[in-house]
Amino acid sequence: MKSLFGIILLCSTAAHAEEIFIRANQVGFHASGTKVAVAFSHAPLPEDFTVVGASNQVFFHGKTKPVTNATWGQFTNHVELDFSSCYTPGNFTLKLGASQSLPIRINTSPYGESVPQLLEFMRQQRCGFNPWLNTNCHQADGRTA
């Protein structure tokens, strides 16, 4: 038991050890492309995972693949979740044991919304004449060779 700013914190190592973290591409996955996420924990991970829709309908059921040739951070158990054969477009979550991922999207054009945003950022950050600022940037800090 620890006290932090007058608040008593109770720590349970058993609950912490069973927590599962799932990491997946938050931009999206192409429907016909490779779709792989990773999960990690302090405790052994389940052998099965699912891809579920908004109404808890299961769209895909798969087996986890242990990752034994690498470690990330403090975690001792790592698995890949390969759901490449799930072709249904939509918004889903990955479920592994009692844990679930943030929402993921499968689409035929998953990066469509990101391209204009990235190009806008690149245009705003570029050197030379910048139409966003209506001026030339870096006019006095360059070097010639």
GROMACS .gro file of N, CA and C in nm:
model
  435
    1MET      N    1   0.085  -0.116   0.000
    1MET     CA    2   0.000   0.000   0.000
    1MET      C    3   0.090   0.123   0.000
    2LYS      N    4   0.061   0.222  -0.090
    2LYS     CA    5   0.139   0.344  -0.099
    2LYS      C    6   0.046   0.463  -0.086
    3SER      N    7   0.099   0.574  -0.041
    3SER     CA    8   0.021   0.697  -0.033
    3SER      C    9   0.079   0.797  -0.131
    4LEU      N   10  -0.005   0.853  -0.213
    4LEU     CA   11   0.038   0.951  -0.312
    4LEU      C   12  -0.059   1.068  -0.303
    5PHE      N   13  -0.010   1.183  -0.257
    5PHE     CA   14  -0.093   1.302  -0.241
    5PHE      C   15  -0.217   1.272  -0.156
    6GLY      N   16  -0.198   1.195  -0.049
    6GLY     CA   17  -0.308   1.166   0.041
    6GLY      C   18  -0.404   1.059  -0.010
    7ILE      N   19  -0.378   1.003  -0.128
    7ILE     CA   20  -0.464   0.899  -0.183
    7ILE      C   21  -0.395   0.766  -0.159
    8ILE      N   22  -0.467   0.671  -0.108
    8ILE     CA   23  -0.409   0.539  -0.083
    8ILE      C   24  -0.421   0.457  -0.211
    9LEU      N   25  -0.309   0.404  -0.256
    9LEU     CA   26  -0.306   0.320  -0.375
    9LEU      C   27  -0.285   0.176  -0.334
   10LEU      N   28  -0.376   0.091  -0.375
   10LEU     CA   29  -0.361  -0.051  -0.350
   10LEU      C   30  -0.312  -0.116  -0.478
   11CYS      N   31  -0.205  -0.189  -0.472
   11CYS     CA   32  -0.148  -0.252  -0.589
   11CYS      C   33  -0.168  -0.402  -0.579
   12SER      N   34  -0.222  -0.460  -0.683
   12SER     CA   35  -0.239  -0.604  -0.689
   12SER      C   36  -0.151  -0.658  -0.800
   13THR      N   37  -0.049  -0.733  -0.764
   13THR     CA   38   0.041  -0.786  -0.865
   13THR      C   39  -0.029  -0.891  -0.949
   14ALA      N   40  -0.125  -0.963  -0.896
   14ALA     CA   41  -0.196  -1.066  -0.973
   14ALA      C   42  -0.278  -1.001  -1.084
   15ALA      N   43  -0.348  -0.893  -1.053
   15ALA     CA   44  -0.428  -0.826  -1.156
   15ALA      C   45  -0.338  -0.764  -1.261
   16HIS      N   46  -0.226  -0.705  -1.219
   16HIS     CA   47  -0.134  -0.642  -1.313
   16HIS      C   48  -0.071  -0.746  -1.405
   17ALA      N   49  -0.037  -0.862  -1.351
   17ALA     CA   50   0.031  -0.964  -1.429
   17ALA      C   51  -0.058  -1.020  -1.540
   18GLU      N   52  -0.190  -1.013  -1.524
   18GLU     CA   53  -0.280  -1.071  -1.622
   18GLU      C   54  -0.325  -0.970  -1.727
   19GLU      N   55  -0.286  -0.845  -1.714
   19GLU     CA   56  -0.328  -0.743  -1.810
   19GLU      C   57  -0.265  -0.770  -1.947
   20ILE      N   58  -0.348  -0.762  -2.050
   20ILE     CA   59  -0.303  -0.787  -2.187
   20ILE      C   60  -0.311  -0.657  -2.265
   21PHE      N   61  -0.205  -0.625  -2.338
   21PHE     CA   62  -0.200  -0.506  -2.420
   21PHE      C   63  -0.201  -0.548  -2.567
   22ILE      N   64  -0.289  -0.488  -2.646
   22ILE     CA   65  -0.299  -0.520  -2.788
   22ILE      C   66  -0.266  -0.395  -2.867
   23ARG      N   67  -0.176  -0.408  -2.965
   23ARG     CA   68  -0.137  -0.296  -3.050
   23ARG      C   69  -0.166  -0.329  -3.196
   24ALA      N   70  -0.242  -0.242  -3.261
   24ALA     CA   71  -0.279  -0.262  -3.401
   24ALA      C   72  -0.273  -0.128  -3.474
   25ASN      N   73  -0.262  -0.133  -3.604
   25ASN     CA   74  -0.259  -0.014  -3.689
   25ASN      C   75  -0.387   0.066  -3.671
   26GLN      N   76  -0.377   0.189  -3.623
   26GLN     CA   77  -0.494   0.271  -3.597
   26GLN      C   78  -0.542   0.346  -3.721
   27VAL      N   79  -0.463   0.349  -3.827
   27VAL     CA   80  -0.506   0.413  -3.951
   27VAL      C   81  -0.602   0.322  -4.025
   28GLY      N   82  -0.566   0.197  -4.035
   28GLY     CA   83  -0.654   0.100  -4.101
   28GLY      C   84  -0.575  -0.006  -4.174
   29PHE      N   85  -0.645  -0.110  -4.214
   29PHE     CA   86  -0.588  -0.221  -4.288
   29PHE      C   87  -0.659  -0.233  -4.421
   30HIS      N   88  -0.585  -0.263  -4.527
   30HIS     CA   89  -0.645  -0.285  -4.658
   30HIS      C   90  -0.713  -0.422  -4.653
   31ALA      N   91  -0.834  -0.428  -4.708
   31ALA     CA   92  -0.914  -0.551  -4.700
   31ALA      C   93  -0.841  -0.672  -4.759
   32SER      N   94  -0.765  -0.653  -4.866
   32SER     CA   95  -0.697  -0.767  -4.927
   32SER      C   96  -0.550  -0.777  -4.884
   33GLY      N   97  -0.508  -0.694  -4.790
   33GLY     CA   98  -0.368  -0.693  -4.749
   33GLY      C   99  -0.340  -0.772  -4.623
   34THR      N  100  -0.215  -0.767  -4.582
   34THR     CA  101  -0.171  -0.832  -4.459
   34THR      C  102  -0.226  -0.753  -4.340
   35LYS      N  103  -0.278  -0.824  -4.243
   35LYS     CA  104  -0.334  -0.762  -4.123
   35LYS      C  105  -0.279  -0.835  -4.001
   36VAL      N  106  -0.183  -0.771  -3.933
   36VAL     CA  107  -0.119  -0.832  -3.817
   36VAL      C  108  -0.114  -0.730  -3.704
   37ALA      N  109  -0.148  -0.774  -3.585
   37ALA     CA  110  -0.136  -0.694  -3.463
   37ALA      C  111  -0.047  -0.772  -3.367
   38VAL      N  112  -0.007  -0.708  -3.258
   38VAL     CA  113   0.072  -0.775  -3.156
   38VAL      C  114   0.004  -0.758  -3.021
   39ALA      N  115   0.026  -0.855  -2.935
   39ALA     CA  116  -0.024  -0.849  -2.798
   39ALA      C  117   0.088  -0.890  -2.705
   40PHE      N  118   0.088  -0.832  -2.585
   40PHE     CA  119   0.194  -0.866  -2.490
   40PHE      C  120   0.141  -0.855  -2.349
   41SER      N  121   0.208  -0.928  -2.260
   41SER     CA  122   0.164  -0.935  -2.121
   41SER      C  123   0.278  -0.989  -2.035
   42HIS      N  124   0.260  -0.979  -1.904
   42HIS     CA  125   0.353  -1.042  -1.811
   42HIS      C  126   0.320  -1.190  -1.794
   43ALA      N  127   0.197  -1.226  -1.821
   43ALA     CA  128   0.150  -1.365  -1.804
   43ALA      C  129   0.137  -1.431  -1.940
   44PRO      N  130   0.133  -1.563  -1.944
   44PRO     CA  131   0.109  -1.632  -2.072
   44PRO      C  132  -0.020  -1.584  -2.137
   45LEU      N  133  -0.019  -1.577  -2.270
   45LEU     CA  134  -0.132  -1.523  -2.345
   45LEU      C  135  -0.220  -1.635  -2.400
   46PRO      N  136  -0.349  -1.607  -2.418
   46PRO     CA  137  -0.439  -1.708  -2.474
   46PRO      C  138  -0.396  -1.750  -2.614
   47GLU      N  139  -0.438  -1.868  -2.655
   47GLU     CA  140  -0.404  -1.921  -2.787
   47GLU      C  141  -0.500  -1.876  -2.895
   48ASP      N  142  -0.617  -1.824  -2.859
   48ASP     CA  143  -0.719  -1.785  -2.956
   48ASP      C  144  -0.751  -1.637  -2.944
   49PHE      N  145  -0.786  -1.576  -3.056
   49PHE     CA  146  -0.833  -1.438  -3.058
   49PHE      C  147  -0.946  -1.426  -3.159
   50THR      N  148  -1.021  -1.317  -3.151
   50THR     CA  149  -1.131  -1.294  -3.244
   50THR      C  150  -1.130  -1.151  -3.294
   51VAL      N  151  -1.189  -1.131  -3.411
   51VAL     CA  152  -1.218  -0.999  -3.466
   51VAL      C  153  -1.368  -0.984  -3.456
   52VAL      N  154  -1.414  -0.884  -3.379
   52VAL     CA  155  -1.557  -0.869  -3.357
   52VAL      C  156  -1.606  -0.733  -3.404
   53GLY      N  157  -1.730  -0.730  -3.449
   53GLY     CA  158  -1.794  -0.608  -3.493
   53GLY      C  159  -1.861  -0.535  -3.377
   54ALA      N  160  -1.932  -0.428  -3.411
   54ALA     CA  161  -1.993  -0.343  -3.310
   54ALA      C  162  -2.094  -0.416  -3.223
   55SER      N  163  -2.165  -0.511  -3.277
   55SER     CA  164  -2.267  -0.584  -3.201
   55SER      C  165  -2.213  -0.716  -3.145
   56ASN      N  166  -2.081  -0.722  -3.123
   56ASN     CA  167  -2.014  -0.841  -3.072
   56ASN      C  168  -2.024  -0.962  -3.164
   57GLN      N  169  -2.058  -0.939  -3.291
   57GLN     CA  170  -2.061  -1.048  -3.389
   57GLN      C  171  -1.917  -1.083  -3.426
   58VAL      N  172  -1.883  -1.211  -3.421
   58VAL     CA  173  -1.748  -1.257  -3.454
   58VAL      C  174  -1.734  -1.268  -3.605
   59PHE      N  175  -1.637  -1.195  -3.662
   59PHE     CA  176  -1.611  -1.198  -3.806
   59PHE      C  177  -1.491  -1.286  -3.840
   60PHE      N  178  -1.406  -1.312  -3.740
   60PHE     CA  179  -1.288  -1.393  -3.764
   60PHE      C  180  -1.243  -1.455  -3.633
   61HIS      N  181  -1.198  -1.577  -3.640
   61HIS     CA  182  -1.142  -1.646  -3.524
   61HIS      C  183  -1.004  -1.697  -3.565
   62GLY      N  184  -0.902  -1.664  -3.486
   62GLY     CA  185  -0.768  -1.705  -3.521
   62GLY      C  186  -0.689  -1.756  -3.403
   63LYS      N  187  -0.573  -1.812  -3.434
   63LYS     CA  188  -0.478  -1.862  -3.334
   63LYS      C  189  -0.364  -1.763  -3.320
   64THR      N  190  -0.321  -1.739  -3.199
   64THR     CA  191  -0.207  -1.651  -3.176
   64THR      C  192  -0.078  -1.724  -3.215
   65LYS      N  193   0.021  -1.645  -3.253
   65LYS     CA  194   0.152  -1.701  -3.289
   65LYS      C  195   0.255  -1.643  -3.192
   66PRO      N  196   0.311  -1.725  -3.104
   66PRO     CA  197   0.409  -1.674  -3.008
   66PRO      C  198   0.530  -1.611  -3.079
   67VAL      N  199   0.575  -1.500  -3.026
   67VAL     CA  200   0.697  -1.434  -3.074
   67VAL      C  201   0.805  -1.468  -2.973
   68THR      N  202   0.901  -1.548  -3.016
   68THR     CA  203   1.004  -1.596  -2.924
   68THR      C  204   1.142  -1.537  -2.952
   69ASN      N  205   1.160  -1.471  -3.066
   69ASN     CA  206   1.293  -1.421  -3.102
   69ASN      C  207   1.312  -1.274  -3.069
   70ALA      N  208   1.216  -1.213  -2.996
   70ALA     CA  209   1.228  -1.071  -2.962
   70ALA      C  210   1.154  -1.044  -2.832
   71THR      N  211   1.198  -0.940  -2.763
   71THR     CA  212   1.126  -0.895  -2.644
   71THR      C  213   1.108  -0.745  -2.654
   72TRP      N  214   1.001  -0.697  -2.597
   72TRP     CA  215   0.972  -0.554  -2.598
   72TRP      C  216   0.950  -0.509  -2.455
   73GLY      N  217   1.036  -0.419  -2.411
   73GLY     CA  218   1.021  -0.362  -2.278
   73GLY      C  219   1.026  -0.468  -2.168
   74GLN      N  220   0.941  -0.449  -2.071
   74GLN     CA  221   0.941  -0.534  -1.952
   74GLN      C  222   0.857  -0.660  -1.967
   75PHE      N  223   0.792  -0.677  -2.081
   75PHE     CA  224   0.698  -0.788  -2.098
   75PHE      C  225   0.770  -0.915  -2.143
   76THR      N  226   0.724  -1.027  -2.091
   76THR     CA  227   0.788  -1.154  -2.117
   76THR      C  228   0.711  -1.242  -2.214
   77ASN      N  229   0.588  -1.206  -2.245
   77ASN     CA  230   0.504  -1.286  -2.334
   77ASN      C  231   0.452  -1.199  -2.447
   78HIS      N  232   0.479  -1.243  -2.571
   78HIS     CA  233   0.440  -1.167  -2.690
   78HIS      C  234   0.380  -1.262  -2.792
   79VAL      N  235   0.275  -1.217  -2.860
   79VAL     CA  236   0.215  -1.297  -2.968
   79VAL      C  237   0.177  -1.206  -3.084
   80GLU      N  238   0.173  -1.265  -3.203
   80GLU     CA  239   0.119  -1.198  -3.321
   80GLU      C  240  -0.025  -1.244  -3.339
   81LEU      N  241  -0.108  -1.151  -3.384
   81LEU     CA  242  -0.247  -1.180  -3.416
   81LEU      C  243  -0.262  -1.156  -3.566
   82ASP      N  244  -0.258  -1.261  -3.645
   82ASP     CA  245  -0.267  -1.248  -3.791
   82ASP      C  246  -0.410  -1.274  -3.833
   83PHE      N  247  -0.476  -1.168  -3.881
   83PHE     CA  248  -0.613  -1.180  -3.928
   83PHE      C  249  -0.622  -1.139  -4.075
   84SER      N  250  -0.515  -1.171  -4.150
   84SER     CA  251  -0.507  -1.136  -4.291
   84SER      C  252  -0.619  -1.197  -4.374
   85SER      N  253  -0.674  -1.309  -4.333
   85SER     CA  254  -0.781  -1.372  -4.410
   85SER      C  255  -0.920  -1.321  -4.371
   86CYS      N  256  -0.925  -1.212  -4.296
   86CYS     CA  257  -1.052  -1.143  -4.267
   86CYS      C  258  -1.065  -1.031  -4.369
   87TYR      N  259  -1.153  -1.048  -4.467
   87TYR     CA  260  -1.164  -0.953  -4.579
   87TYR      C  261  -1.282  -0.859  -4.567
   88THR      N  262  -1.366  -0.877  -4.467
   88THR     CA  263  -1.488  -0.797  -4.453
   88THR      C  264  -1.455  -0.653  -4.415
   89PRO      N  265  -1.498  -0.555  -4.496
   89PRO     CA  266  -1.476  -0.415  -4.458
   89PRO      C  267  -1.563  -0.377  -4.339
   90GLY      N  268  -1.511  -0.290  -4.256
   90GLY     CA  269  -1.589  -0.240  -4.142
   90GLY      C  270  -1.500  -0.197  -4.028
   91ASN      N  271  -1.565  -0.163  -3.917
   91ASN     CA  272  -1.496  -0.124  -3.795
   91ASN      C  273  -1.508  -0.238  -3.695
   92PHE      N  274  -1.394  -0.275  -3.635
   92PHE     CA  275  -1.389  -0.392  -3.550
   92PHE      C  276  -1.302  -0.366  -3.428
   93THR      N  277  -1.299  -0.464  -3.338
   93THR     CA  278  -1.200  -0.469  -3.231
   93THR      C  279  -1.143  -0.611  -3.229
   94LEU      N  280  -1.020  -0.621  -3.181
   94LEU     CA  281  -0.956  -0.750  -3.162
   94LEU      C  282  -0.977  -0.789  -3.017
   95LYS      N  283  -1.019  -0.910  -2.992
   95LYS     CA  284  -1.037  -0.958  -2.856
   95LYS      C  285  -0.945  -1.076  -2.829
   96LEU      N  286  -0.875  -1.064  -2.718
   96LEU     CA  287  -0.781  -1.167  -2.674
   96LEU      C  288  -0.803  -1.184  -2.525
   97GLY      N  289  -0.857  -1.297  -2.486
   97GLY     CA  290  -0.893  -1.316  -2.346
   97GLY      C  291  -0.999  -1.216  -2.308
   98ALA      N  292  -0.981  -1.148  -2.196
   98ALA     CA  293  -1.077  -1.047  -2.150
   98ALA      C  294  -1.043  -0.908  -2.203
   99SER      N  295  -0.936  -0.895  -2.280
   99SER     CA  296  -0.893  -0.765  -2.331
   99SER      C  297  -0.938  -0.744  -2.474
  100GLN      N  298  -0.951  -0.616  -2.511
  100GLN     CA  299  -0.982  -0.583  -2.649
  100GLN      C  300  -0.902  -0.463  -2.693
  101SER      N  301  -0.879  -0.453  -2.824
  101SER     CA  302  -0.799  -0.345  -2.880
  101SER      C  303  -0.883  -0.218  -2.893
  102LEU      N  304  -0.816  -0.110  -2.926
  102LEU     CA  305  -0.886   0.008  -2.972
  102LEU      C  306  -0.952  -0.028  -3.105
  103PRO      N  307  -1.047   0.050  -3.153
  103PRO     CA  308  -1.111   0.015  -3.281
  103PRO      C  309  -1.012   0.009  -3.396
  104ILE      N  310  -1.033  -0.088  -3.484
  104ILE     CA  311  -0.954  -0.100  -3.606
  104ILE      C  312  -1.050  -0.093  -3.724
  105ARG      N  313  -0.996  -0.056  -3.839
  105ARG     CA  314  -1.080  -0.045  -3.959
  105ARG      C  315  -1.019  -0.129  -4.070
  106ILE      N  316  -1.106  -0.202  -4.138
  106ILE     CA  317  -1.067  -0.276  -4.258
  106ILE      C  318  -1.146  -0.215  -4.372
  107ASN      N  319  -1.074  -0.178  -4.480
  107ASN     CA  320  -1.137  -0.103  -4.586
  107ASN      C  321  -1.060  -0.126  -4.716
  108THR      N  322  -1.122  -0.096  -4.829
  108THR     CA  323  -1.050  -0.106  -4.957
  108THR      C  324  -0.965   0.017  -4.982
  109SER      N  325  -0.983   0.121  -4.903
  109SER     CA  326  -0.902   0.243  -4.915
  109SER      C  327  -0.874   0.298  -4.774
  110PRO      N  328  -0.799   0.224  -4.692
  110PRO     CA  329  -0.781   0.266  -4.552
  110PRO      C  330  -0.701   0.393  -4.534
  111TYR      N  331  -0.616   0.428  -4.631
  111TYR     CA  332  -0.531   0.545  -4.614
  111TYR      C  333  -0.586   0.669  -4.684
  112GLY      N  334  -0.703   0.658  -4.746
  112GLY     CA  335  -0.760   0.766  -4.824
  112GLY      C  336  -0.773   0.897  -4.749
  113GLU      N  337  -0.817   0.893  -4.624
  113GLU     CA  338  -0.834   1.015  -4.546
  113GLU      C  339  -0.701   1.070  -4.496
  114SER      N  340  -0.600   0.986  -4.483
  114SER     CA  341  -0.472   1.029  -4.428
  114SER      C  342  -0.387   1.103  -4.530
  115VAL      N  343  -0.398   1.068  -4.657
  115VAL     CA  344  -0.312   1.128  -4.759
  115VAL      C  345  -0.327   1.279  -4.765
  116PRO      N  346  -0.447   1.336  -4.776
  116PRO     CA  347  -0.457   1.482  -4.780
  116PRO      C  348  -0.404   1.549  -4.653
  117GLN      N  349  -0.425   1.487  -4.538
  117GLN     CA  350  -0.374   1.544  -4.413
  117GLN      C  351  -0.222   1.545  -4.410
  118LEU      N  352  -0.160   1.436  -4.455
  118LEU     CA  353  -0.014   1.430  -4.456
  118LEU      C  354   0.045   1.529  -4.557
  119LEU      N  355  -0.018   1.539  -4.673
  119LEU     CA  356   0.031   1.635  -4.773
  119LEU      C  357   0.016   1.778  -4.724
  120GLU      N  358  -0.092   1.808  -4.657
  120GLU     CA  359  -0.110   1.942  -4.602
  120GLU      C  360   0.001   1.975  -4.502
  121PHE      N  361   0.034   1.880  -4.416
  121PHE     CA  362   0.142   1.899  -4.320
  121PHE      C  363   0.275   1.922  -4.392
  122MET      N  364   0.304   1.837  -4.493
  122MET     CA  365   0.430   1.851  -4.567
  122MET      C  366   0.438   1.988  -4.637
  123ARG      N  367   0.330   2.032  -4.695
  123ARG     CA  368   0.329   2.162  -4.763
  123ARG      C  369   0.352   2.275  -4.663
  124GLN      N  370   0.292   2.264  -4.546
  124GLN     CA  371   0.306   2.368  -4.445
  124GLN      C  372   0.447   2.373  -4.390
  125GLN      N  373   0.516   2.259  -4.385
  125GLN     CA  374   0.649   2.251  -4.325
  125GLN      C  375   0.763   2.272  -4.424
  126ARG      N  376   0.733   2.277  -4.552
  126ARG     CA  377   0.842   2.280  -4.651
  126ARG      C  378   0.921   2.411  -4.648
  127CYS      N  379   1.042   2.403  -4.700
  127CYS     CA  380   1.128   2.520  -4.710
  127CYS      C  381   1.105   2.589  -4.843
  128GLY      N  382   1.164   2.708  -4.858
  128GLY     CA  383   1.140   2.788  -4.977
  128GLY      C  384   1.011   2.868  -4.958
  129PHE      N  385   0.943   2.900  -5.067
  129PHE     CA  386   0.819   2.974  -5.053
  129PHE      C  387   0.713   2.885  -4.991
  130ASN      N  388   0.654   2.932  -4.883
  130ASN     CA  389   0.551   2.857  -4.812
  130ASN      C  390   0.418   2.929  -4.831
  131PRO      N  391   0.327   2.870  -4.913
  131PRO     CA  392   0.199   2.937  -4.938
  131PRO      C  393   0.111   2.949  -4.814
  132TRP      N  394   0.133   2.866  -4.713
  132TRP     CA  395   0.054   2.876  -4.590
  132TRP      C  396   0.093   3.000  -4.511
  133LEU      N  397   0.221   3.033  -4.514
  133LEU     CA  398   0.271   3.150  -4.441
  133LEU      C  399   0.284   3.272  -4.532
  134ASN      N  400   0.274   3.251  -4.663
  134ASN     CA  401   0.287   3.356  -4.765
  134ASN      C  402   0.422   3.427  -4.755
  135THR      N  403   0.527   3.348  -4.733
  135THR     CA  404   0.662   3.403  -4.725
  135THR      C  405   0.762   3.291  -4.751
  136ASN      N  406   0.889   3.328  -4.765
  136ASN     CA  407   0.997   3.230  -4.777
  136ASN      C  408   1.049   3.199  -4.637
  137CYS      N  409   1.072   3.075  -4.610
  137CYS     CA  410   1.125   3.038  -4.479
  137CYS      C  411   1.275   3.013  -4.489
  138HIS      N  412   1.342   3.011  -4.377
  138HIS     CA  413   1.487   2.982  -4.366
  138HIS      C  414   1.568   3.069  -4.462
  139GLN      N  415   1.545   3.200  -4.462
  139GLN     CA  416   1.615   3.289  -4.553
  139GLN      C  417   1.755   3.325  -4.508
  140ALA      N  418   1.781   3.316  -4.378
  140ALA     CA  419   1.912   3.360  -4.331
  140ALA      C  420   1.987   3.253  -4.251
  141ASP      N  421   1.944   3.129  -4.259
  141ASP     CA  422   2.011   3.027  -4.179
  141ASP      C  423   2.067   2.912  -4.261
  142GLY      N  424   2.077   2.929  -4.391
  142GLY     CA  425   2.130   2.823  -4.475
  142GLY      C  426   2.281   2.840  -4.499
  143ARG      N  427   2.344   2.739  -4.554
  143ARG     CA  428   2.486   2.744  -4.587
  143ARG      C  429   2.503   2.706  -4.733
  144THR      N  430   2.600   2.761  -4.796
  144THR     CA  431   2.634   2.721  -4.932
  144THR      C  432   2.764   2.644  -4.927
  145ALA      N  433   2.780   2.554  -5.017
  145ALA     CA  434   2.903   2.474  -5.020
  145ALA      C  435   2.979   2.507  -5.146
   0.00000   0.00000   0.00000
